[in-house]
PDB file of C-alpha atoms and ligand atoms in Angstrom:
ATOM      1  CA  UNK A   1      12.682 -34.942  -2.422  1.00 62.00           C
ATOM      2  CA  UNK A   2      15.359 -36.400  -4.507  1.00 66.00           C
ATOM      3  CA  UNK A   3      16.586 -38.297  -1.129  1.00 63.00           C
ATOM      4  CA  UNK A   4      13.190 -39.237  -0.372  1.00 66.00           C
ATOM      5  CA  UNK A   5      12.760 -40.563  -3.794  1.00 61.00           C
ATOM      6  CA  UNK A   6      15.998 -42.781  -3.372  1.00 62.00           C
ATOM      7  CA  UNK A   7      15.434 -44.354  -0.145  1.00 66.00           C
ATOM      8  CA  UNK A   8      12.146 -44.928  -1.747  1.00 62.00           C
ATOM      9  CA  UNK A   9      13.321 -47.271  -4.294  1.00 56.00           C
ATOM     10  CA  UNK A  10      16.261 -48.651  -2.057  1.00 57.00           C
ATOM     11  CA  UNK A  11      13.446 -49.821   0.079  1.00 58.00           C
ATOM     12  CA  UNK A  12      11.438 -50.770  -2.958  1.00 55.00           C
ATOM     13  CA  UNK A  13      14.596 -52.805  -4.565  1.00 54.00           C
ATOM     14  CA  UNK A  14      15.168 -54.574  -1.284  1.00 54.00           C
ATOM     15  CA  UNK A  15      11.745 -55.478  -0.226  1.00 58.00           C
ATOM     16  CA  UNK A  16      12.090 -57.125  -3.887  1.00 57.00           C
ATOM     17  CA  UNK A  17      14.537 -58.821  -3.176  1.00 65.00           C
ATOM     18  CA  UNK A  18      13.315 -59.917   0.107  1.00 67.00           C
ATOM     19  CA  UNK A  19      10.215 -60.984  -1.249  1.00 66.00           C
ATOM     20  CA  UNK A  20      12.066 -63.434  -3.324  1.00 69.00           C
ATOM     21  CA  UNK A  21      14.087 -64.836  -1.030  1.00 73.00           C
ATOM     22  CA  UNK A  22      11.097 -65.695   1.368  1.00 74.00           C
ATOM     23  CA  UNK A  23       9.578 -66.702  -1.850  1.00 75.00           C
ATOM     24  CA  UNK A  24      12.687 -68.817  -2.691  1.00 83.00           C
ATOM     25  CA  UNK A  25      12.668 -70.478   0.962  1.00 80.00           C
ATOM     26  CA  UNK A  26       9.029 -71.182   1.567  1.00 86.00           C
ATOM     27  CA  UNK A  27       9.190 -73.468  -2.096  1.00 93.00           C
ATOM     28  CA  UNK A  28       8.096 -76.431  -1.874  1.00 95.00           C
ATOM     29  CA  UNK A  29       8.006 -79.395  -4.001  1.00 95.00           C
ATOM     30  CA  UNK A  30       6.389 -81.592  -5.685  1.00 84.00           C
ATOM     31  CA  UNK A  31       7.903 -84.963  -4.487  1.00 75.00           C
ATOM     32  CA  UNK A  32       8.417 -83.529  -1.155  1.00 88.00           C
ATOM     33  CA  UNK A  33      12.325 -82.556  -1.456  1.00 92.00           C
ATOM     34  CA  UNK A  34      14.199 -80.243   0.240  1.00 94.00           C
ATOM     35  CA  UNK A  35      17.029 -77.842  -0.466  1.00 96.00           C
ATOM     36  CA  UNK A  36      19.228 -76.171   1.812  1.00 95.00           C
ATOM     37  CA  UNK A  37      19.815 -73.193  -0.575  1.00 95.00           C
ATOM     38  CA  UNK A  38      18.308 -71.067  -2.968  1.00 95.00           C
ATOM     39  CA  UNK A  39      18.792 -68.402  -5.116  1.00 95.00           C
ATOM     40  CA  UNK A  40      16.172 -66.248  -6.681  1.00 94.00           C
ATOM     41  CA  UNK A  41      17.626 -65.650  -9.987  1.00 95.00           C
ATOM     42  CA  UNK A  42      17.780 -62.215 -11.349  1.00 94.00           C
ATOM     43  CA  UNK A  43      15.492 -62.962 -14.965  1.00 96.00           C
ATOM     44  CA  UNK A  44      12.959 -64.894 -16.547  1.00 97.00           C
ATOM     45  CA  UNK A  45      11.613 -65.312 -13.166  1.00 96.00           C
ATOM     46  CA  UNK A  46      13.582 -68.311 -12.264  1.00 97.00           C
ATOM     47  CA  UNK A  47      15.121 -69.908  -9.516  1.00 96.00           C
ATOM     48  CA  UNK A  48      17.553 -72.608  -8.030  1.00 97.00           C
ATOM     49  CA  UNK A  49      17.571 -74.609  -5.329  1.00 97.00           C
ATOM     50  CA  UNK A  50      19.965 -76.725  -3.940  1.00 97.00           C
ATOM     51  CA  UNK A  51      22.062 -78.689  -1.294  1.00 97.00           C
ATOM     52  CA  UNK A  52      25.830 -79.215  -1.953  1.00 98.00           C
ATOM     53  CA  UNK A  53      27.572 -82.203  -0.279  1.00 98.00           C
ATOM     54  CA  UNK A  54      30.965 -80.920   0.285  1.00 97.00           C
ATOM     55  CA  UNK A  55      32.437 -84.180   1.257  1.00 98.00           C
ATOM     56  CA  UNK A  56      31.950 -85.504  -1.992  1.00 98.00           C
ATOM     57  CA  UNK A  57      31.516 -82.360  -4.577  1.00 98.00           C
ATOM     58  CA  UNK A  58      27.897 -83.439  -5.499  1.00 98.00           C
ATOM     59  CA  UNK A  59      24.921 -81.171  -5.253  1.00 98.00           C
ATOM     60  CA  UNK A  60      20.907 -82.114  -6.031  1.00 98.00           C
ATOM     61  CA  UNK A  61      19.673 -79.188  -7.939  1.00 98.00           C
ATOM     62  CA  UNK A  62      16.060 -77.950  -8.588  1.00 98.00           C
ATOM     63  CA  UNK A  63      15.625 -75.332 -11.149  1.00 98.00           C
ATOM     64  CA  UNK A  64      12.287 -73.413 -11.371  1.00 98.00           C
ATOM     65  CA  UNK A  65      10.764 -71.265 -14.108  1.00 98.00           C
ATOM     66  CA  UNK A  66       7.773 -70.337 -15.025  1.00 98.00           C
ATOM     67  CA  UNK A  67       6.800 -70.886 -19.035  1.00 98.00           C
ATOM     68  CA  UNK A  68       3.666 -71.615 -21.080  1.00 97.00           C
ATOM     69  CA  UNK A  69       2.766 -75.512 -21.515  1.00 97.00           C
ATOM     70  CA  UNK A  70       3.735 -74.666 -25.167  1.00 97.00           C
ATOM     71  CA  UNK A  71       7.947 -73.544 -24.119  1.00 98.00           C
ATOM     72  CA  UNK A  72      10.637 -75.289 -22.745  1.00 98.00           C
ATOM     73  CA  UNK A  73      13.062 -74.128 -19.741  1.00 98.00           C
ATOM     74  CA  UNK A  74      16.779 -75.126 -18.984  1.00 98.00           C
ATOM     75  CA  UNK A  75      19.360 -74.996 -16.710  1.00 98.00           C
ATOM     76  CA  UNK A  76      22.853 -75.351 -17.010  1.00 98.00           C
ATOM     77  CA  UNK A  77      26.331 -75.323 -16.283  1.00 98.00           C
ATOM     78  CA  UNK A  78      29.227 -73.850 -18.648  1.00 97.00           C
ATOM     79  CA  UNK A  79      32.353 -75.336 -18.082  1.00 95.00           C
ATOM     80  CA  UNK A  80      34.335 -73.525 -21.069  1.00 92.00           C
ATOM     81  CA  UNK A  81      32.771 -70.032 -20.663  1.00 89.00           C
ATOM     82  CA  UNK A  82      29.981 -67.608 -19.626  1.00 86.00           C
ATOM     83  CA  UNK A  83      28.395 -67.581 -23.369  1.00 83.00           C
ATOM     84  CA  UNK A  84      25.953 -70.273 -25.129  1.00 89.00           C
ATOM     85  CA  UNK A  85      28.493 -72.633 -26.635  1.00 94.00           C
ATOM     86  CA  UNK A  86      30.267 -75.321 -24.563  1.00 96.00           C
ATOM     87  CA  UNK A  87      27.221 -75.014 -21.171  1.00 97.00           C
ATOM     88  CA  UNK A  88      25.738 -78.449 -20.423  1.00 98.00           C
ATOM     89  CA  UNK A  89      22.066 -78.243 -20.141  1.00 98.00           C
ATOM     90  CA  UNK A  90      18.775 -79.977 -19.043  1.00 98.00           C
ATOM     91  CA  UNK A  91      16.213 -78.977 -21.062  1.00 98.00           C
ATOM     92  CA  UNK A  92      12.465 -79.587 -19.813  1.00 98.00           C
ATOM     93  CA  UNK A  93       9.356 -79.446 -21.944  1.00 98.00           C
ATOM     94  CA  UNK A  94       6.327 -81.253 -23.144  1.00 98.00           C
ATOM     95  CA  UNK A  95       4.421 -82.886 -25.391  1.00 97.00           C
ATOM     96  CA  UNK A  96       0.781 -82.886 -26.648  1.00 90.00           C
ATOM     97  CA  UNK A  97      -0.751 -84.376 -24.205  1.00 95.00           C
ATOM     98  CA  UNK A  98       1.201 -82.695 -21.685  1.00 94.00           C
ATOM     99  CA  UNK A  99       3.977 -85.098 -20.688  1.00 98.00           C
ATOM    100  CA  UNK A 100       7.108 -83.792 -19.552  1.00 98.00           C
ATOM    101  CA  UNK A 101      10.344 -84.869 -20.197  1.00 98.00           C
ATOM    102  CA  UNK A 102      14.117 -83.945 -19.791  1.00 98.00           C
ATOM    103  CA  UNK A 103      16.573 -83.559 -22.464  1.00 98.00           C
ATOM    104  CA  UNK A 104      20.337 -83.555 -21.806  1.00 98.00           C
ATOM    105  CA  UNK A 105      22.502 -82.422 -24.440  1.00 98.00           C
ATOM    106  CA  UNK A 106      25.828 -79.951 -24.731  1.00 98.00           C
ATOM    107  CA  UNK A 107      25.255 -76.748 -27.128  1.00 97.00           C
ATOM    108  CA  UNK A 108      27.969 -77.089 -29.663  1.00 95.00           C
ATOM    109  CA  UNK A 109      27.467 -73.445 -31.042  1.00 93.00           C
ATOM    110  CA  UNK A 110      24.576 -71.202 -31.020  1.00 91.00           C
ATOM    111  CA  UNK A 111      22.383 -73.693 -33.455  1.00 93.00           C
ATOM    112  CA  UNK A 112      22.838 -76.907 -31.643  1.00 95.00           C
ATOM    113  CA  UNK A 113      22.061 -80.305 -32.597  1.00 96.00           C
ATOM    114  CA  UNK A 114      20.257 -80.801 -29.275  1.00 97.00           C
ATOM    115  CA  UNK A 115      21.126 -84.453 -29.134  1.00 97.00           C
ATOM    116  CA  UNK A 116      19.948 -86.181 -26.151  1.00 98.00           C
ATOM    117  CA  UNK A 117      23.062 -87.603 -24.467  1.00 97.00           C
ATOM    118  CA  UNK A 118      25.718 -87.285 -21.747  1.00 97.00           C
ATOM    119  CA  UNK A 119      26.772 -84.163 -20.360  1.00 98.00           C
ATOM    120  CA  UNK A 120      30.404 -82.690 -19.807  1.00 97.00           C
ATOM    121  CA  UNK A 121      29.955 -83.680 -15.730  1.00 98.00           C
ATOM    122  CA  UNK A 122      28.805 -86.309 -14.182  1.00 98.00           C
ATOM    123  CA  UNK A 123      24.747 -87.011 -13.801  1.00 98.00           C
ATOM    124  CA  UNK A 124      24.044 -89.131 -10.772  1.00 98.00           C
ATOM    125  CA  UNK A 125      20.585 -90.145 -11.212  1.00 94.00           C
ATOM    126  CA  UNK A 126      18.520 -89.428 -14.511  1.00 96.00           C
ATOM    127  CA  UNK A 127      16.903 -85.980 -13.986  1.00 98.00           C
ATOM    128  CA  UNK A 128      13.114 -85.340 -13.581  1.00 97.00           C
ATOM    129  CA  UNK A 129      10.629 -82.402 -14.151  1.00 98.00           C
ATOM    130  CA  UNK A 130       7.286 -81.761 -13.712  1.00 97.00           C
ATOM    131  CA  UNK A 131       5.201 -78.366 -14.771  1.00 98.00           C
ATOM    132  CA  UNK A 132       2.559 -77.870 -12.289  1.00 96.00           C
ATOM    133  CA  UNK A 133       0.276 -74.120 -12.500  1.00 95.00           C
ATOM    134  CA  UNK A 134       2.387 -73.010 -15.163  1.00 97.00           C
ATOM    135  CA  UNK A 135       5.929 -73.654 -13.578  1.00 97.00           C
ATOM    136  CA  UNK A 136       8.242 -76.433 -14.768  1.00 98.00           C
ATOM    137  CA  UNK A 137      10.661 -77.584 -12.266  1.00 98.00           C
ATOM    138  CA  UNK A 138      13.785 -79.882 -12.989  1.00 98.00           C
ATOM    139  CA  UNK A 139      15.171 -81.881 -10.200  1.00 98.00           C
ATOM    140  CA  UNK A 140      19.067 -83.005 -10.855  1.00 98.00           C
ATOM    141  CA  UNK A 141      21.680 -84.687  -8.705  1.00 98.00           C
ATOM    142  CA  UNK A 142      25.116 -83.645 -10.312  1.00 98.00           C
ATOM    143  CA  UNK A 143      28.828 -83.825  -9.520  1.00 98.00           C
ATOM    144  CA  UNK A 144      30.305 -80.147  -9.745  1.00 98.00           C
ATOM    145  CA  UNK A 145      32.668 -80.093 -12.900  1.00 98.00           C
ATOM    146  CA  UNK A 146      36.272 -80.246 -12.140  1.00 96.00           C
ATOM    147  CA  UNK A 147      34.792 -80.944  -8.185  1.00 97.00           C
ATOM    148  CA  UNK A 148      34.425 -76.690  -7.898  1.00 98.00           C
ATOM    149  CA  UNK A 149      32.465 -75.398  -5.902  1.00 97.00           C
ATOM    150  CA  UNK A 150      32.200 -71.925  -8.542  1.00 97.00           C
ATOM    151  CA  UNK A 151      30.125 -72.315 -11.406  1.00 97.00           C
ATOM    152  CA  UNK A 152      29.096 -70.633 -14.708  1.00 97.00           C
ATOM    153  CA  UNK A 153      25.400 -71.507 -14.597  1.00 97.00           C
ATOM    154  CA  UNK A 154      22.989 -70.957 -17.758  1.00 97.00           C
ATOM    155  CA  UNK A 155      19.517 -70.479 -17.827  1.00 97.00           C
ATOM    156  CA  UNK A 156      16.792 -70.400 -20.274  1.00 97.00           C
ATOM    157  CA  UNK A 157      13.187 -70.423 -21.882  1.00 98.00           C
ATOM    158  CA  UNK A 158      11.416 -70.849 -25.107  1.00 97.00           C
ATOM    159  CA  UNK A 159       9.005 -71.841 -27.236  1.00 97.00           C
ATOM    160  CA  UNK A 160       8.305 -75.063 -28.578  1.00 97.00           C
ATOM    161  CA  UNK A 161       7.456 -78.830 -27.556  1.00 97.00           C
ATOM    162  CA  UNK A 162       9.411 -82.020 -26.897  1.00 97.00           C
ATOM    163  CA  UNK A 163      11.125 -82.554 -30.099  1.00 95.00           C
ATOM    164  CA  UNK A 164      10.798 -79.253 -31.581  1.00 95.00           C
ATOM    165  CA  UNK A 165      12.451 -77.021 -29.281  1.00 96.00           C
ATOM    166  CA  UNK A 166      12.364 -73.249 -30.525  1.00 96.00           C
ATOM    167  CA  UNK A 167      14.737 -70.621 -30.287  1.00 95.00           C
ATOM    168  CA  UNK A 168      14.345 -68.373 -27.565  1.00 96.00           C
ATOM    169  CA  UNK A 169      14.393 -64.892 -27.307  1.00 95.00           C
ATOM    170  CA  UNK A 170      17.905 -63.071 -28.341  1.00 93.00           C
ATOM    171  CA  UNK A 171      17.726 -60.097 -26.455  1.00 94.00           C
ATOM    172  CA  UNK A 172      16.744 -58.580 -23.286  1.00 95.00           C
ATOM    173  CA  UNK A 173      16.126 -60.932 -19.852  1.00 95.00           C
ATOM    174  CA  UNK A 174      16.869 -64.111 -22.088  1.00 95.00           C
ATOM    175  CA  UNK A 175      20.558 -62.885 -22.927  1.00 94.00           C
ATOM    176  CA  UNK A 176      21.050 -61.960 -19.152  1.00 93.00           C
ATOM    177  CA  UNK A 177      20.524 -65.657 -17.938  1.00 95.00           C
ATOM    178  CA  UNK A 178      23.938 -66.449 -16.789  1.00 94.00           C
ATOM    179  CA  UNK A 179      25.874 -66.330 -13.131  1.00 94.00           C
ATOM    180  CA  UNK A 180      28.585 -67.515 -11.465  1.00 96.00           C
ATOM    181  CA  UNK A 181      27.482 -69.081  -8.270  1.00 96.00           C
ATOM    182  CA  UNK A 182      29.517 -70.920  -5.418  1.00 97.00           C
ATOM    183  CA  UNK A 183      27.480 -73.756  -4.530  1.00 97.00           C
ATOM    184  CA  UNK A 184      29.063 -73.794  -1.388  1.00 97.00           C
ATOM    185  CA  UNK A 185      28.380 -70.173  -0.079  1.00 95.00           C
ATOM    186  CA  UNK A 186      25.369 -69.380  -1.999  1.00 94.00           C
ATOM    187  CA  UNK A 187      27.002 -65.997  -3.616  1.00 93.00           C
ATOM    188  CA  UNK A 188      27.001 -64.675  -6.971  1.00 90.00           C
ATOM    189  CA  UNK A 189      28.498 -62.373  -9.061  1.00 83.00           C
ATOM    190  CA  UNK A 190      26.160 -62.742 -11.908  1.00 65.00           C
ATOM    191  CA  UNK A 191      26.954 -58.706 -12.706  1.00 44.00           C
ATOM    192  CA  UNK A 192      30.379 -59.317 -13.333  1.00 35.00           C
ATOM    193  CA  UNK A 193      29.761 -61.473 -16.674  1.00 37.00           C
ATOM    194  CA  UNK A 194      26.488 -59.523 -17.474  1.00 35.00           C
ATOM    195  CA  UNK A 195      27.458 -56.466 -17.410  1.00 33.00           C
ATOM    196  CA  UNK A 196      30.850 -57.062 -19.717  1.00 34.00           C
ATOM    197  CA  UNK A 197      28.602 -58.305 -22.178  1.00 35.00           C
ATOM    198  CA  UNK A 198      26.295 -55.212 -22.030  1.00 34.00           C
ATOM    199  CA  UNK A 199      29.565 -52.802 -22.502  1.00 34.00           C
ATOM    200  CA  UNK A 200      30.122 -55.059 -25.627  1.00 35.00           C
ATOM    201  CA  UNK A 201      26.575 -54.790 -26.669  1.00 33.00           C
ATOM    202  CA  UNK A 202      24.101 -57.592 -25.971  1.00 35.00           C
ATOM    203  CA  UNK A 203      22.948 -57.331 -29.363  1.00 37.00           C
ATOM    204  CA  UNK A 204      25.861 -58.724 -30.830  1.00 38.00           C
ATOM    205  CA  UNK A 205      26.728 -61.268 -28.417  1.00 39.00           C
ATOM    206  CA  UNK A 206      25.821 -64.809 -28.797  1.00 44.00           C
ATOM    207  CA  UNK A 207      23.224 -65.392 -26.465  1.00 46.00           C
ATOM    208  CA  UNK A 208      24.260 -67.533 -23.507  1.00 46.00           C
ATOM    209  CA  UNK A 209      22.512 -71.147 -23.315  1.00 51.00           C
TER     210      UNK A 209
HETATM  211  C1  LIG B 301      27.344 -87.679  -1.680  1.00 94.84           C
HETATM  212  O1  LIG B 301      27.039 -87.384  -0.323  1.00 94.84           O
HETATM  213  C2  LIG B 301      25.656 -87.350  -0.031  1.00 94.84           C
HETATM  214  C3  LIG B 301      25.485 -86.894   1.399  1.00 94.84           C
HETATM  215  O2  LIG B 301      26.229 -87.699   2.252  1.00 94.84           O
HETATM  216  C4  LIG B 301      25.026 -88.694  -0.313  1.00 94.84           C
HETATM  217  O3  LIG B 301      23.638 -88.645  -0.053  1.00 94.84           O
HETATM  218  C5  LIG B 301      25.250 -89.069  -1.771  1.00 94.84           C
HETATM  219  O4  LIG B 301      24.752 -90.340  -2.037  1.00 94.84           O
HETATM  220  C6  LIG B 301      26.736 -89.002  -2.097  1.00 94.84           C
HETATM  221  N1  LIG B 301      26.905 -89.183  -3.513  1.00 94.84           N
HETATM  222  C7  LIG B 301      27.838 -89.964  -4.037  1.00 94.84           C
HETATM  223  C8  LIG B 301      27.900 -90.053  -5.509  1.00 94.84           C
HETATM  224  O5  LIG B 301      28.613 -90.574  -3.337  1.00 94.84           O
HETATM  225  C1  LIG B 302      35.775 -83.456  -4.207  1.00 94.84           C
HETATM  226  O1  LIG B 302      36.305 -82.690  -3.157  1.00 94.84           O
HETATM  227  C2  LIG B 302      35.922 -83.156  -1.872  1.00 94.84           C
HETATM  228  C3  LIG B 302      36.382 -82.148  -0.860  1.00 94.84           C
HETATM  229  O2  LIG B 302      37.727 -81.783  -1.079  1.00 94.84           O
HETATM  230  C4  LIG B 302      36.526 -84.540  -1.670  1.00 94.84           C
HETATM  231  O3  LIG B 302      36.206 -85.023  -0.393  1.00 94.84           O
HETATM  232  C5  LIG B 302      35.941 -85.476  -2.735  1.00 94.84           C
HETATM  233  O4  LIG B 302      36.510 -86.745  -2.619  1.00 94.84           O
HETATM  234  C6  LIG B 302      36.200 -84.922  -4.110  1.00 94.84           C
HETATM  235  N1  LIG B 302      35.463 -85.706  -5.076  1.00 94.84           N
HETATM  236  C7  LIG B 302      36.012 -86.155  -6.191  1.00 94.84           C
HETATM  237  C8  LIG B 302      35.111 -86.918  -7.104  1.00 94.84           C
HETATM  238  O5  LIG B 302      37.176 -85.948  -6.471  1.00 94.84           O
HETATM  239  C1  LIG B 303      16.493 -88.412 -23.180  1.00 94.84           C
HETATM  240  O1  LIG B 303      16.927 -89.711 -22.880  1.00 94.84           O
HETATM  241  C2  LIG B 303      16.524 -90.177 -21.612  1.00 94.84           C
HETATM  242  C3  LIG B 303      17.193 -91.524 -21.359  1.00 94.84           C
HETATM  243  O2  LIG B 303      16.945 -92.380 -22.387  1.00 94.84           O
HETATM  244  C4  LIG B 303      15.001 -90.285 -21.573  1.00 94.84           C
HETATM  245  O3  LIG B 303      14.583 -90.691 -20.300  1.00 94.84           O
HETATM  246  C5  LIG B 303      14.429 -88.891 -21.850  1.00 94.84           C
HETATM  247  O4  LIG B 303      13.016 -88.957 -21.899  1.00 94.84           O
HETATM  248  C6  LIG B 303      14.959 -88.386 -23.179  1.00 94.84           C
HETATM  249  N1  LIG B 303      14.488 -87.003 -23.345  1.00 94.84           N
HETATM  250  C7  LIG B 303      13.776 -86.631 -24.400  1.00 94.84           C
HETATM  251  C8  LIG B 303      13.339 -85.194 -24.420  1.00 94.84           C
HETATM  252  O5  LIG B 303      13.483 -87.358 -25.295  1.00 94.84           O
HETATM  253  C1  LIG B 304      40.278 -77.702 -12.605  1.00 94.84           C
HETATM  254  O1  LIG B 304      40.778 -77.185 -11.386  1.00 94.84           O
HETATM  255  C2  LIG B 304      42.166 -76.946 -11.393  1.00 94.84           C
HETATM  256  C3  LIG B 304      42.590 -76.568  -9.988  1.00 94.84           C
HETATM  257  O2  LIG B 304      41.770 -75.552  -9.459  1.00 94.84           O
HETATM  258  C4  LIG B 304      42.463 -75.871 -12.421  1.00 94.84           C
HETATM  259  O3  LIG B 304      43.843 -75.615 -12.477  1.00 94.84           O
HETATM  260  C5  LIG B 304      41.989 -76.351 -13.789  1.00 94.84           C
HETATM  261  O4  LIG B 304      42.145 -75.319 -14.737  1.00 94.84           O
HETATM  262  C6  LIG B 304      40.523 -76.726 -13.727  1.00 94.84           C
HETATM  263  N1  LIG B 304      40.126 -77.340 -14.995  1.00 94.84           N
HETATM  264  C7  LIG B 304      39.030 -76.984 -15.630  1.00 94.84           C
HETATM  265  C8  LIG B 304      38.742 -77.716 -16.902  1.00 94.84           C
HETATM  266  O5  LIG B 304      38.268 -76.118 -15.216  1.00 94.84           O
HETATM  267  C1  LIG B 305      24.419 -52.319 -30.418  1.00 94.84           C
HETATM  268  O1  LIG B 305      24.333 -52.917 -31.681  1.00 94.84           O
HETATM  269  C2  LIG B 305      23.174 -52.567 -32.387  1.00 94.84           C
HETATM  270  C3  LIG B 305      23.086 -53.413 -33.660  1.00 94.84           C
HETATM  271  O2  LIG B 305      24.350 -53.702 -34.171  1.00 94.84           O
HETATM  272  C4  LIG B 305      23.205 -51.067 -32.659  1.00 94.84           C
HETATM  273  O3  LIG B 305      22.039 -50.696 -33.359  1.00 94.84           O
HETATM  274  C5  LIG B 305      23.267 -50.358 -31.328  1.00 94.84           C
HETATM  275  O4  LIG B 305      23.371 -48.950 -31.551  1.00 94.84           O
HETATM  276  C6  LIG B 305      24.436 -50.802 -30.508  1.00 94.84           C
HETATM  277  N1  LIG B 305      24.375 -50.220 -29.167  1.00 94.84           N
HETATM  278  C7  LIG B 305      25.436 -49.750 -28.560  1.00 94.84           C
HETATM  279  C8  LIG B 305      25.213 -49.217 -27.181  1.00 94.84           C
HETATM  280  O5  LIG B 305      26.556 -49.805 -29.044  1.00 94.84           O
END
């Protein structure tokens, strides 16, 4: 029974995880791009898509989540740690009459300015986004800090419009957004980080991004 019920939710977990992958690869986009990779990522229902150019440490990056028209999304790279503070971020939301638009901006500290400006790495072209059927995706062409393959990347969602971005959530899924990810290979180790910060209690840590 006990065996049954295990293989049962093995099966379960990886048909999951299946599902998203297929999901992940059959994505399309909106201005007809292509990745060569993709990740489903492990909360808030997001994922990222990408192609790295090894011969010159660049990669063009789509991020997809899915939010209300009143939230933002963001995705990010930390390149001081695996917490909020120090990750460069694109921020995507909208405002009343549903125009979306891309804010760039470091997080100084867990109450940041959100200035729009220049990021700690290198942004090729100036990002897009679009939110189509409740999804926003942002489309970025970056150079990998420090030309690494291995990344900290952030992720996030809240509420709020184009210059009045909330604060999201500080516990559960939206404190879990974080994983190191070799843009080369495609792997992750997204536990590692997450689950140090559960042994110190999520409640207490500073929520990533
Ligand atoms: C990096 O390489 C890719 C693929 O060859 C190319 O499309 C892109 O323009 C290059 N970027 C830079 C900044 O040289
Ligand atoms: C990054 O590394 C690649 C591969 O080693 C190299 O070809 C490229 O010139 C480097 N880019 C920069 C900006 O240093
Ligand atoms: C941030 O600045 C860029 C470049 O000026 C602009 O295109 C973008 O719309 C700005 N983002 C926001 C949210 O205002
Ligand atoms: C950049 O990469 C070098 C070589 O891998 C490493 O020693 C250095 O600490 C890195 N710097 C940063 C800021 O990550
Ligand atoms: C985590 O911290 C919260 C609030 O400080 C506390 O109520 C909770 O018991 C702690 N959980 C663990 C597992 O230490």
């Amino acid at each position: 029974m006990a065996w049954q019920l295990l293989a049962g939710v093995l099966l379960l977990q990886l048909a999951a995880s299946a599902a998203g992958q297929q999901q992940c690869l059959s994505a399309t986009f909106q201005n007809g791009q292509t990745f060569l990779k993709c990740n489903p990522l492990p909360v808030l229902g997001a994922s990222l898509h990408w192609t790295h150019h090894a011969e010159n440490g660049t990669a063009d990056v789509a991020f997809r989540a899915p939010q209300q028209s009143s939230g933002w999304v963001a995705w990010g790279i930390n390149t001081r740690g695996t917490t909020m503070p120090g990750s460069s971020v694109f921020i995507a939301s909208q405002d009343g009459s549903g125009s979306v638009s891309v804010l760039m901006t470091v997080l100084e500290n867990t109450s940041p300015s959100l200035t729009n400006g220049s990021l700690s790495f290198d942004v090729l072209s100036p990002p897009t986004a679009d939110y189509t059927n409740g999804v926003y995706t942002i489309f970025a062409t970056i150079a990998l800090p420090n030309n690494s393959t291995t990344q900290n990347t952030v992720w996030q969602a809240g509420p709020g419009s184009t210059g009045n971005v909330g604060q999201h959530a500080t516990s559960g899924p939206n404190v879990q957004s974080m994983l190191r990810l070799d843009f080369s290979s495609g792997q992750s180790t997204g536990t590692a980080s997450n689950s140090r910060l559960h042994r110190r209690n999520v409640s207490s840590s500073p929520p990533p991004c």
